[in-house]
Short mmCIF file of C-alpha atoms in Angstrom, two decimals:
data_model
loop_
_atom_site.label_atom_id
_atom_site.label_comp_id
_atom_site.label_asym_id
_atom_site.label_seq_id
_atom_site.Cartn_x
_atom_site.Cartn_y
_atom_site.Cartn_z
CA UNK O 141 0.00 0.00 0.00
CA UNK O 142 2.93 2.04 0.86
CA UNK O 143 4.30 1.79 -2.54
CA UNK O 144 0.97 2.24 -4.21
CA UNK O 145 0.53 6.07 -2.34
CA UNK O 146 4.03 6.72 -3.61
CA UNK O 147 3.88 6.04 -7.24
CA UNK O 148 3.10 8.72 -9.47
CA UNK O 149 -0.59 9.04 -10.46
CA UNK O 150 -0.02 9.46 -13.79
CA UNK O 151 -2.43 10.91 -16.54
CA UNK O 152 -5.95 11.06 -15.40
CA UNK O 153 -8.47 8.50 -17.65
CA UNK O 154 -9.86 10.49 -20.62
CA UNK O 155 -13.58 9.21 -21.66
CA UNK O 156 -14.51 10.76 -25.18
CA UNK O 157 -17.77 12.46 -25.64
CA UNK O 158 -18.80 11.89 -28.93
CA UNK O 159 -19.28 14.91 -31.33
CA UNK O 160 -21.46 12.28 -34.12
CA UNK O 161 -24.31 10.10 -33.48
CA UNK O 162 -22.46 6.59 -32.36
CA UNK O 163 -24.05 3.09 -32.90
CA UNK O 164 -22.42 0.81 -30.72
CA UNK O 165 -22.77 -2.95 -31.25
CA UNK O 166 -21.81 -5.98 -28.79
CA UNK O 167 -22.39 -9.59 -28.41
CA UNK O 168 -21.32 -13.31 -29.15
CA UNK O 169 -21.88 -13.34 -32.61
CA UNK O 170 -23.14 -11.47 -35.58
CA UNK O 171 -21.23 -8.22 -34.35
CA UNK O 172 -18.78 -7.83 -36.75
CA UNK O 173 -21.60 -8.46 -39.47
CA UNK O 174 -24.13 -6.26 -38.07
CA UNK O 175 -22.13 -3.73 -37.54
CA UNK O 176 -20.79 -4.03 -41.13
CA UNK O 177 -23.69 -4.35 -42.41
CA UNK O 178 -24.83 -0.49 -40.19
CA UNK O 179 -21.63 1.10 -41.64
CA UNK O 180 -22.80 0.27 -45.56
CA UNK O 181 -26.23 1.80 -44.84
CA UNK O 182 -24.81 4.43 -43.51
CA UNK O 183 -22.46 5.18 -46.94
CA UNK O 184 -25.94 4.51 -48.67
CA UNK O 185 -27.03 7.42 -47.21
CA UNK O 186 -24.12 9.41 -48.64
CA UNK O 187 -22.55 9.78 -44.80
CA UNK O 188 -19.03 9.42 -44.24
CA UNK O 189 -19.17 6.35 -41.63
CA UNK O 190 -16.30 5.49 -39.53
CA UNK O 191 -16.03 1.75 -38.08
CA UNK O 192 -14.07 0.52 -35.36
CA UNK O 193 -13.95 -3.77 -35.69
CA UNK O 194 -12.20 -6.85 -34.76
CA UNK O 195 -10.64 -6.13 -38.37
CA UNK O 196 -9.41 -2.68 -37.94
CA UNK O 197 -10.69 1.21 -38.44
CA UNK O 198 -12.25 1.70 -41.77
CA UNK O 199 -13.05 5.26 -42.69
CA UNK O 200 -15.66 5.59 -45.83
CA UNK O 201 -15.20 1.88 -46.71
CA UNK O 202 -11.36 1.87 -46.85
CA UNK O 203 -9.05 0.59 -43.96
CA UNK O 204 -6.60 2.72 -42.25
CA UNK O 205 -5.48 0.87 -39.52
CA UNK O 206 -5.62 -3.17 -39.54
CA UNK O 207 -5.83 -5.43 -36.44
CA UNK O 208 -8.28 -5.80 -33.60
CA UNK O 209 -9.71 -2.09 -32.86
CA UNK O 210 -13.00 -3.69 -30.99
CA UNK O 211 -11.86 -1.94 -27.80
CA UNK O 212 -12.02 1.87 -26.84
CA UNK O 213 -8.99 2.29 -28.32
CA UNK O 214 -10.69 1.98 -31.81
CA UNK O 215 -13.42 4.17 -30.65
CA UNK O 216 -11.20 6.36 -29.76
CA UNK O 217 -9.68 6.64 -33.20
CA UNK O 218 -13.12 7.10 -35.46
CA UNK O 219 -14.18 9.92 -33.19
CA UNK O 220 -10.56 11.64 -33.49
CA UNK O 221 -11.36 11.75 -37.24
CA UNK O 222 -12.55 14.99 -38.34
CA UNK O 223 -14.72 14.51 -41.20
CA UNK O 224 -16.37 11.06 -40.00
CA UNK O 225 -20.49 11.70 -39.56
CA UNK O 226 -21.24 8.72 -38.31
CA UNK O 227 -19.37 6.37 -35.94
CA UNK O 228 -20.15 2.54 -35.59
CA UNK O 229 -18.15 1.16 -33.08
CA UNK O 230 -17.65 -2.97 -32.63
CA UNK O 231 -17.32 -3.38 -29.18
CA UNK O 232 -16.29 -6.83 -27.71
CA UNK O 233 -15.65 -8.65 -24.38
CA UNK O 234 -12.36 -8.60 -23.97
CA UNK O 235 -11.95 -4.37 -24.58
CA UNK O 236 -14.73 -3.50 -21.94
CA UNK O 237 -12.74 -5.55 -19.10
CA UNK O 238 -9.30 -4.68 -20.59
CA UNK O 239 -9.99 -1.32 -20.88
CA UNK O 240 -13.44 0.22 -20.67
CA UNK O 241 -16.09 1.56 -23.17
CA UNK O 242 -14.03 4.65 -23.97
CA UNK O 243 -16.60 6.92 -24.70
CA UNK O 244 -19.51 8.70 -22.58
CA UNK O 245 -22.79 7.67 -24.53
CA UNK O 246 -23.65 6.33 -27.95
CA UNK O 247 -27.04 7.35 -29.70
CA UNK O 248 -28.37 3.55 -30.50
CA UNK O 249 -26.56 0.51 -29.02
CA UNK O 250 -27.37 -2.95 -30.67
CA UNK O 251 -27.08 -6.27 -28.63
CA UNK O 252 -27.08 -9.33 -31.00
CA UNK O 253 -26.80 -12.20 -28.64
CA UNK O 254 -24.93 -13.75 -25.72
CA UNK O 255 -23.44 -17.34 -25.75
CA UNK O 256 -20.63 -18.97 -24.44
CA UNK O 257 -17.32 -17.90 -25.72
CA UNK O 258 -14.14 -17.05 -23.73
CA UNK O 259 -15.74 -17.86 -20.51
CA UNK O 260 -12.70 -18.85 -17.88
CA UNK O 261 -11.10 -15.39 -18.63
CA UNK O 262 -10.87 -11.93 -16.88
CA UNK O 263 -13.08 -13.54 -13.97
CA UNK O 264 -16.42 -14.46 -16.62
CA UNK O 265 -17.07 -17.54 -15.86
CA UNK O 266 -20.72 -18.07 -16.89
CA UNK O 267 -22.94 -16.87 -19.62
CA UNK O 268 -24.91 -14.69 -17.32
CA UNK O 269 -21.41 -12.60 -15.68
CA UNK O 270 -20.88 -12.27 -19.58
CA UNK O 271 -24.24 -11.10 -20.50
CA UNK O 272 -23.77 -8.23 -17.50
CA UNK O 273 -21.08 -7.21 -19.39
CA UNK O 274 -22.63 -7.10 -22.64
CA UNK O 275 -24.99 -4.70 -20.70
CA UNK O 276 -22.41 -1.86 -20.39
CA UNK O 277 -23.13 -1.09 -23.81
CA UNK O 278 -27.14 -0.54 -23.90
CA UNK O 279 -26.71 1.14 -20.49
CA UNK O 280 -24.77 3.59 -21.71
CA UNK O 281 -27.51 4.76 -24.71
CA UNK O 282 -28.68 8.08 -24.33
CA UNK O 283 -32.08 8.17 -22.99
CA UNK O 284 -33.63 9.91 -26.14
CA UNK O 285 -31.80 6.91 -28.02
CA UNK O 286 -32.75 3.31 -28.84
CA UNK O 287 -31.25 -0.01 -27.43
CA UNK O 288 -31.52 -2.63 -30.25
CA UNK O 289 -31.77 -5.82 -28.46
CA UNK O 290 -32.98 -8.97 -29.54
CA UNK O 291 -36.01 -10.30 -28.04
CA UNK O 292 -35.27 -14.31 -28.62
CA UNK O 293 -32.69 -14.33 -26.33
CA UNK O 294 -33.72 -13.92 -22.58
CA UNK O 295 -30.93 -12.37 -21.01
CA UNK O 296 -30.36 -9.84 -23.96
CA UNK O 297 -33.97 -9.02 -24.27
CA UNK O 298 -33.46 -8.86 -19.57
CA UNK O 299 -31.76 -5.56 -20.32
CA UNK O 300 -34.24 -3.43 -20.80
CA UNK O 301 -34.83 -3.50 -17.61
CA UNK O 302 -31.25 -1.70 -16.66
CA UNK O 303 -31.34 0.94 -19.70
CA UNK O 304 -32.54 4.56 -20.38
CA UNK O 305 -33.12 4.52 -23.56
CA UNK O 306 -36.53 3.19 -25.72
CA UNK O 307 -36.36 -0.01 -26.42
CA UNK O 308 -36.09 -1.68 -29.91
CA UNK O 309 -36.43 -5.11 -30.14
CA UNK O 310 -36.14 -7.91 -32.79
CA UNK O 311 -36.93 -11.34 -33.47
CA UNK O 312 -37.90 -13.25 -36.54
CA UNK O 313 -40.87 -14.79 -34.75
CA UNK O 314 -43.41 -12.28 -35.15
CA UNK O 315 -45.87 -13.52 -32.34
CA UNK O 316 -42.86 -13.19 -29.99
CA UNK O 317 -44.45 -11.85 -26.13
CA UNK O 318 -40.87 -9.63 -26.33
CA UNK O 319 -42.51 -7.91 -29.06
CA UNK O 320 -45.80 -7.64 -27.44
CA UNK O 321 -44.11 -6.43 -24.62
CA UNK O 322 -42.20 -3.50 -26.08
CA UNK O 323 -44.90 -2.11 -28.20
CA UNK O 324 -47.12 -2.03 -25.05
CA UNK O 325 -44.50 -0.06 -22.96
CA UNK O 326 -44.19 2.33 -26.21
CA UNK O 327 -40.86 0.71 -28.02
CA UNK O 328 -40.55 -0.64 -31.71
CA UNK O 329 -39.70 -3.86 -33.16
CA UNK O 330 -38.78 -5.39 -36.48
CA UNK O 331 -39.85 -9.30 -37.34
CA UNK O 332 -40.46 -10.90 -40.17
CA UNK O 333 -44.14 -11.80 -41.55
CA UNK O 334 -45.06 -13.45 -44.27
CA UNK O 335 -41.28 -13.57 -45.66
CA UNK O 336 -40.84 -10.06 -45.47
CA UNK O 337 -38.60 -8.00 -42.67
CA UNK O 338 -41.28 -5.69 -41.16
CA UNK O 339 -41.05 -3.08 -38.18
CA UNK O 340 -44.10 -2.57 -35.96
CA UNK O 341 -44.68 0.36 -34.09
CA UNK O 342 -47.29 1.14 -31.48
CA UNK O 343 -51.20 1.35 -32.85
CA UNK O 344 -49.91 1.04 -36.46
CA UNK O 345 -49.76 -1.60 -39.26
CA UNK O 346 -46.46 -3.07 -39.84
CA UNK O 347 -44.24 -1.70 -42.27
CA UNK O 348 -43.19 -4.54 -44.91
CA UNK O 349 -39.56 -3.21 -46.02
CA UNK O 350 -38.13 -5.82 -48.42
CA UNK O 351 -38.51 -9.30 -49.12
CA UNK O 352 -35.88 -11.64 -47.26
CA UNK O 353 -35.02 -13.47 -50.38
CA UNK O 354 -33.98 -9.59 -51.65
CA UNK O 355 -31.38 -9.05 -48.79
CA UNK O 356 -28.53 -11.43 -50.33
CA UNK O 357 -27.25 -11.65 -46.63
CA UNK O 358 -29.80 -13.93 -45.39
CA UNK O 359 -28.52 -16.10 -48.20
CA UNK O 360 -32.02 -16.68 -49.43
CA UNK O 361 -33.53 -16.57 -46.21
CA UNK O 362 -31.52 -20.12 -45.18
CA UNK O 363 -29.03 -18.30 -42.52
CA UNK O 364 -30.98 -18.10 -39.56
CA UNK O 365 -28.22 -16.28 -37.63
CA UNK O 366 -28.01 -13.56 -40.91
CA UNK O 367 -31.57 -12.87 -40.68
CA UNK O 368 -31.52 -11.83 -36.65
CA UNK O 369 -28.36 -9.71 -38.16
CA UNK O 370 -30.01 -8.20 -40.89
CA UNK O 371 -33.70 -7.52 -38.28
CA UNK O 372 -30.87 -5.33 -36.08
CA UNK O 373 -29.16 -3.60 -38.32
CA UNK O 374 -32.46 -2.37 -39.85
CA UNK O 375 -33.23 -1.33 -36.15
CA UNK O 376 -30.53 0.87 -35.92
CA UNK O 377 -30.19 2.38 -39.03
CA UNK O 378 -33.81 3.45 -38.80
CA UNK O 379 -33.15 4.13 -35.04
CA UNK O 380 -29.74 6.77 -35.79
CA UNK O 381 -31.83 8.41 -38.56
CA UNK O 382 -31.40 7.17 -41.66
CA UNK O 383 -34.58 7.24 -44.17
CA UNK O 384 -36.70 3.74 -44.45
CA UNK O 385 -35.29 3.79 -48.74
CA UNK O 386 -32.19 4.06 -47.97
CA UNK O 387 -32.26 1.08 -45.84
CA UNK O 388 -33.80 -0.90 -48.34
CA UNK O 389 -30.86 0.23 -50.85
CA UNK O 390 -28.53 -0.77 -48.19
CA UNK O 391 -29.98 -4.40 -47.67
CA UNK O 392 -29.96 -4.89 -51.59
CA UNK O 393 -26.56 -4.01 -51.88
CA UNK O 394 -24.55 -5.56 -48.83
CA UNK O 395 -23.31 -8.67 -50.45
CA UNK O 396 -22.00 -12.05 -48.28
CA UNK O 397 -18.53 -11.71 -50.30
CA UNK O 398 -14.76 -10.85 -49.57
CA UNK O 399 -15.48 -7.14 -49.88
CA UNK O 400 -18.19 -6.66 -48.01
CA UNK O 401 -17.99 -9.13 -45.48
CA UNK O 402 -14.89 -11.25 -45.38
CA UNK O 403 -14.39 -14.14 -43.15
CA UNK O 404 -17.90 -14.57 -42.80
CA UNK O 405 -20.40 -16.84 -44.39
CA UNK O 406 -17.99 -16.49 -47.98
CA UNK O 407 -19.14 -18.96 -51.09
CA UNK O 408 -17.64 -20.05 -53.63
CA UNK O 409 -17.59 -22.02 -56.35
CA UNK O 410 -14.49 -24.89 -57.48
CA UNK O 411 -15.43 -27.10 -60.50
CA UNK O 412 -18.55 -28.50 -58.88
CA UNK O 413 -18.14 -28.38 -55.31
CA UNK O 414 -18.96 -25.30 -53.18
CA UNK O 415 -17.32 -23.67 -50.37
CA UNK O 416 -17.73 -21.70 -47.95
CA UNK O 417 -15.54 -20.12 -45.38
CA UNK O 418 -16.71 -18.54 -41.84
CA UNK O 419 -15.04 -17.36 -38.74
CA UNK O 420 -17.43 -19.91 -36.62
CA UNK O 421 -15.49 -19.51 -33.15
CA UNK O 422 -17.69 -21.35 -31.03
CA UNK O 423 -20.68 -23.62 -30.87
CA UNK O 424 -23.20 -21.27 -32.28
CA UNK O 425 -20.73 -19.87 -35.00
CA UNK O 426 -19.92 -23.08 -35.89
CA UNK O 427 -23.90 -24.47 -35.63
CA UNK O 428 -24.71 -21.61 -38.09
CA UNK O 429 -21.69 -22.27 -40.59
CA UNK O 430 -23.43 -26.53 -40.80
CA UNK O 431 -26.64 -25.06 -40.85
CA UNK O 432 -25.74 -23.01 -44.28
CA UNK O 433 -23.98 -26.00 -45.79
CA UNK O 434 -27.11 -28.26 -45.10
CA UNK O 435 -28.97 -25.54 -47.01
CA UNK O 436 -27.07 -26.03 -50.24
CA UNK O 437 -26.04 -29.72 -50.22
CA UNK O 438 -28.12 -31.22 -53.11
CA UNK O 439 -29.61 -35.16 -51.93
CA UNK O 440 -26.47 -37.39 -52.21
CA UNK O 441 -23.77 -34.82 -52.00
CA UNK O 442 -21.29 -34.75 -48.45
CA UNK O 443 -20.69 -31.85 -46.15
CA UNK O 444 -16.49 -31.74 -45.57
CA UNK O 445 -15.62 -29.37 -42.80
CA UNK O 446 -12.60 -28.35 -41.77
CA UNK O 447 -12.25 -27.81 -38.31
CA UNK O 448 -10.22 -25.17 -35.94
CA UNK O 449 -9.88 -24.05 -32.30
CA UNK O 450 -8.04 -20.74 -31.10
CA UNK O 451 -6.23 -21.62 -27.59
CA UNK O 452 -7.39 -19.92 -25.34
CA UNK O 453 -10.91 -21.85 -24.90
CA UNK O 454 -12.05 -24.42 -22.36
CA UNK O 455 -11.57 -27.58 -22.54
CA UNK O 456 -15.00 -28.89 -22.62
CA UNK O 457 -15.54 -26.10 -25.29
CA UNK O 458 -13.09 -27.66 -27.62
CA UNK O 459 -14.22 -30.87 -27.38
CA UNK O 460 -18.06 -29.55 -28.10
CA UNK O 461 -16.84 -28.25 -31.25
CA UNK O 462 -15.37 -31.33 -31.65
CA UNK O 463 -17.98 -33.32 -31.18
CA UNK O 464 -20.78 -30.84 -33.37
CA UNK O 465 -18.38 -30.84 -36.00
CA UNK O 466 -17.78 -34.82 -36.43
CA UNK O 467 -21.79 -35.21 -35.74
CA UNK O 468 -23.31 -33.03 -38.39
CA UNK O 469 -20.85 -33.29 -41.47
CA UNK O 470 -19.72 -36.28 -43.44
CA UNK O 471 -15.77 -35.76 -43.68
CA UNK O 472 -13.95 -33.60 -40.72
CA UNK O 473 -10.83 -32.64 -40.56
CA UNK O 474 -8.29 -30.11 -38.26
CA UNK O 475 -7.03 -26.85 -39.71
CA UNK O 476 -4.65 -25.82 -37.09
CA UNK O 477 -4.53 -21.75 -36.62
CA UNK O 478 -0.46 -21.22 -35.92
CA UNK O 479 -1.10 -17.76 -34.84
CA UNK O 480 -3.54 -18.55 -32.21
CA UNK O 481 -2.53 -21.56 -30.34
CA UNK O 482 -2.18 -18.57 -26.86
CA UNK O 483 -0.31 -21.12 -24.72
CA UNK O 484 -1.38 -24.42 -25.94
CA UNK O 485 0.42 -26.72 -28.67
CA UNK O 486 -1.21 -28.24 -31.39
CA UNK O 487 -0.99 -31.65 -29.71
CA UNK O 488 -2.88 -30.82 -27.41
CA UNK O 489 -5.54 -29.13 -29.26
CA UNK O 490 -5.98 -32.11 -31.79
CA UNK O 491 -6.60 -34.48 -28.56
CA UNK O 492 -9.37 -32.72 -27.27
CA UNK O 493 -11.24 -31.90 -30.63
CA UNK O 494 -10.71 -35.63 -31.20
CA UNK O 495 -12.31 -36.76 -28.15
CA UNK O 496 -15.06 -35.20 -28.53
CA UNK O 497 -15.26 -36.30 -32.50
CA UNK O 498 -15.21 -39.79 -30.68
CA UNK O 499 -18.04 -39.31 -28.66
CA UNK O 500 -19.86 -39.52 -31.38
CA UNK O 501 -18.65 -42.41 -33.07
CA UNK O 502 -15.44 -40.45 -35.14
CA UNK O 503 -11.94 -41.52 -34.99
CA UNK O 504 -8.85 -40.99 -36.13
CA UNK O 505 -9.47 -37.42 -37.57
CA UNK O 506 -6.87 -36.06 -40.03
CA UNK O 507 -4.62 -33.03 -39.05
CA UNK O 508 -3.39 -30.43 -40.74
CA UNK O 509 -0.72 -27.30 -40.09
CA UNK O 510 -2.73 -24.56 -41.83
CA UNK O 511 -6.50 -23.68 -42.60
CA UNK O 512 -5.05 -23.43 -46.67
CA UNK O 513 -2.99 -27.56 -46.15
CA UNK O 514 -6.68 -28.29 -44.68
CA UNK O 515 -8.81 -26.32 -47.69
CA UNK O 516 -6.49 -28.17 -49.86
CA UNK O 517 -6.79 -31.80 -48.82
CA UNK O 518 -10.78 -31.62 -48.13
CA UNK O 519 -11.36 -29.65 -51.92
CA UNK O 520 -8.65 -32.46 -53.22
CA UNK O 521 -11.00 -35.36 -51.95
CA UNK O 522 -14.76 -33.61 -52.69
CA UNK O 523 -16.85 -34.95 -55.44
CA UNK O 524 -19.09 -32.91 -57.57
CA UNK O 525 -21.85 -31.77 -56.05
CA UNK O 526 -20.03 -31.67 -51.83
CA UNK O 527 -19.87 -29.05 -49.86
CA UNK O 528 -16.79 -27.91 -48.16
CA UNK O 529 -16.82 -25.83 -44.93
CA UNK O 530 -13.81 -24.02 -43.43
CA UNK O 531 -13.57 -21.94 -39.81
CA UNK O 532 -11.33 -20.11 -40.60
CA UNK O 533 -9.80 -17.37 -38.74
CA UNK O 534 -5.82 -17.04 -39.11
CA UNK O 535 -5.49 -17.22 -43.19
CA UNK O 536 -8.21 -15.76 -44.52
CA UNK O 537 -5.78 -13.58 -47.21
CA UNK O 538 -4.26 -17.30 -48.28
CA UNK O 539 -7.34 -18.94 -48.38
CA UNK O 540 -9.21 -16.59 -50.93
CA UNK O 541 -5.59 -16.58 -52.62
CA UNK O 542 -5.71 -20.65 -53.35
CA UNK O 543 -9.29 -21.02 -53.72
CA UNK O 544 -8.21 -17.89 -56.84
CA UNK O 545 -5.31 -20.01 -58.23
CA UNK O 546 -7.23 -22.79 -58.39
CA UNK O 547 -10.10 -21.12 -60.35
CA UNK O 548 -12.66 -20.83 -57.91
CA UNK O 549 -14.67 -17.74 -58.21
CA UNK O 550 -17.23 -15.90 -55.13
CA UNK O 551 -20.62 -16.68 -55.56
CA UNK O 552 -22.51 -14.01 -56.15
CA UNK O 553 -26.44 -13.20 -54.76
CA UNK O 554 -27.85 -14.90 -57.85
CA UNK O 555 -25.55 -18.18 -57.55
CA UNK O 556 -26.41 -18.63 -54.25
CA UNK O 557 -30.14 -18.52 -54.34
CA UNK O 558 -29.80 -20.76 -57.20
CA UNK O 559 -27.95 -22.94 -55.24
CA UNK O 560 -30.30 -22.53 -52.58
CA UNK O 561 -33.26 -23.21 -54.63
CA UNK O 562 -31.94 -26.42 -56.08
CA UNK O 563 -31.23 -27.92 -53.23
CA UNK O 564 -34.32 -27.75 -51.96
CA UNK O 565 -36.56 -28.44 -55.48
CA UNK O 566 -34.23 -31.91 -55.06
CA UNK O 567 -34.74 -32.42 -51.41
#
């Protein structure tokens, strides 16, 4: 203690207060999307938007500063720039405890969900110690603002109850009692009815905005978790201002590719087989990535999936991948992620996705050095018609690169549905 009164104080902490409306977005998964997704609609709307991400700070679409920037830091950098309009700021687990929100309010906040990931760290142990930290973000909303939260998920849709600001809600079940709920105390919500994404407001009809099958993100409607994405970034982009056509424009026009959104949900097209590459970190990422494959494996065909851990998960987590991974596809295999191993070695890692492969009847899965040796060997033994999966996380840049040199092209909104469409017409 004595040594603590005599150190110098140092500088004294310095919160920004933003000088542009702010849409702040947290949660387990479908951040970096939704928030991507904002920033777009935002440049639809002829506003310079700057975006602080898990990928870096973009300013008007470009990116000045790679690496992760989903702290206050990042924040910190898009309000610093002087001709940015709008701010949409990423804002993840790790930079709240680390280092705080950074910033005194933001205008709409957007929760997407809360699941387990990186739970054994900084003292968050359990989903619910996560989801109260998730809650920084709404509770910070100004009280004239909105707090997009989504109504499926109890303890996201719990935090209205610890917020200022009018409530938003989504869900894609339109008869959901969170709905009810918010339009009786006075809030708004967007659903979808009838196929169509639709925001209800108190004593009113409900708006139909576009068709799902229109917003190439949902990937025809088939990506469950890109349709909740999609329901909240129409929330706040109505919510911060921007007009209802605009939107719209916005939703045509964000495509699931490398340039709009890479590392996430990514198609593509080899010869015959398909592929698709997504981040997938944990068991809802990677639940989502199988779900999308089943949606364009024709009757007959094989789901391949290529399978990889970062180190610093638990245990039991690993081996639930593990264990999803071997259960729901035909071929698996390990990608090992060099740059991410935090503490463990790849020995390691391979033993405990492979016991939980075994639980469910797998053995002897095949290992690999790299996410591009494991793209390789699982596109090397698909047949025409298979559908190859990759989490991928550490060589996203070499993956595109290969899947280029070996003549695969991105799929774009019209190959997918098509895709899409024929494997259910065969189903």
């Amino acid at each position: 203690a004595e040594r603590v009164a005599a150190a110098e104080p140092g500088a004294v902490p310095h919160t920004i207060k933003p000088h542009v409306p702010v849409v702040a977005v947290t949660g387990t998964n479908g951040k970096t999307t939704t928030s991507r997704m904002i920033a777009h609609i935002g440049r639809s709307d002829g506003r310079l938007v700057g975006w602080s991400s898990t990928d870096g700070i973009y300013v008007d679409g470009v990116l000045v500063e790679p690496g992760d920037y989903s702290g206050p830091s990042g924040a910190g950098r898009v309000l610093d720039h002087e001709e940015v309009q709008l701010a949409v700021t990423e804002t993840a687990r790790g930079g709240i405890l680390l280092k705080g929100i950074g910033v005194t309010r933001n205008d709409v906040s957007v929760v997407t969900n809360v699941s387990a990931d990186h739970l054994g760290m900084q003292g968050i142990d359990t989903v619910d110690q996560l989801a109260e930290v998730k809650a920084v973000v709404p509770r910070i909303t100004r009280k004239s603002g909105w707090a997009v939260l989504n109504g499926d998920d109890p303890r996201v849709y719990d935090m209205r109850n610890a917020i200022k600001a009018r409530p938003w809600v989504f869900s894609r079940d339109p008869d959901s009692p969170a709905i009810r709920e918010t339009l009786t105390a006075g809030g708004r919500a967007t659903t979808v009815i009838d196929g169509w994404v639709c925001v209800l407001t108190t004593k009113s009809d409900p708006d139909p905005m576009i068709e799902l099958v229109d917003v190439p993100m949902t990937l025809a409607g088939l990506s469950r978790f890109n349709v909740e994405n999609t329901l909240a970034a129409v929330s706040a982009s109505l919510a911060i201002g921007i007009p209802r056509d605009v939107v719209i424009e916005g939703l045509r026009t964000f495509l699931p590719d490398a340039e709009h959104n890479p590392g996430r949900m990514n198609f593509f097209t080899l010869g015959e087989v398909s592929v698709v590459m997504d981040l997938a970190h944990n068991e809802a990422g990677l639940e989502a990535l199988l779900e999308v494959m089943h949606g364009v494996r024709r009757p007959g065909a094989r789901l391949l999936l290529g399978l990889g851990v970062v180190g610093d998960r638990q245990d039991e987590l690993i081996e639930k991948l593990g264990e999803i991974a071997a259960r729901d596809s035909d071929v698996v295999a390990i990608g090992h992620k060099e740059k991410y191993l935090r503490g463990r070695t790849t020995e390691e890692l391979e033993e405990l996705m492979r016991a939980g492969a075994e639980r469910v009847g797998v053995t002897g899965v095949p290992a690999y050095p790299t996410e591009v040796a494991c793209l390789a060997a699982l596109v090397g033994q698909a047949l025409p018609g298979d559908v190859v999966g990759l989490m991928c996380h550490a060589q996203r840049e070499e993956c595109y690169e290969w899947i280029a040199e070996h003549d695969g092209v991105p799929d774009n909104a019209e190959t997918l549905a098509a895709k899409v469409r024929a494997a259910a017409d065969e189903a």
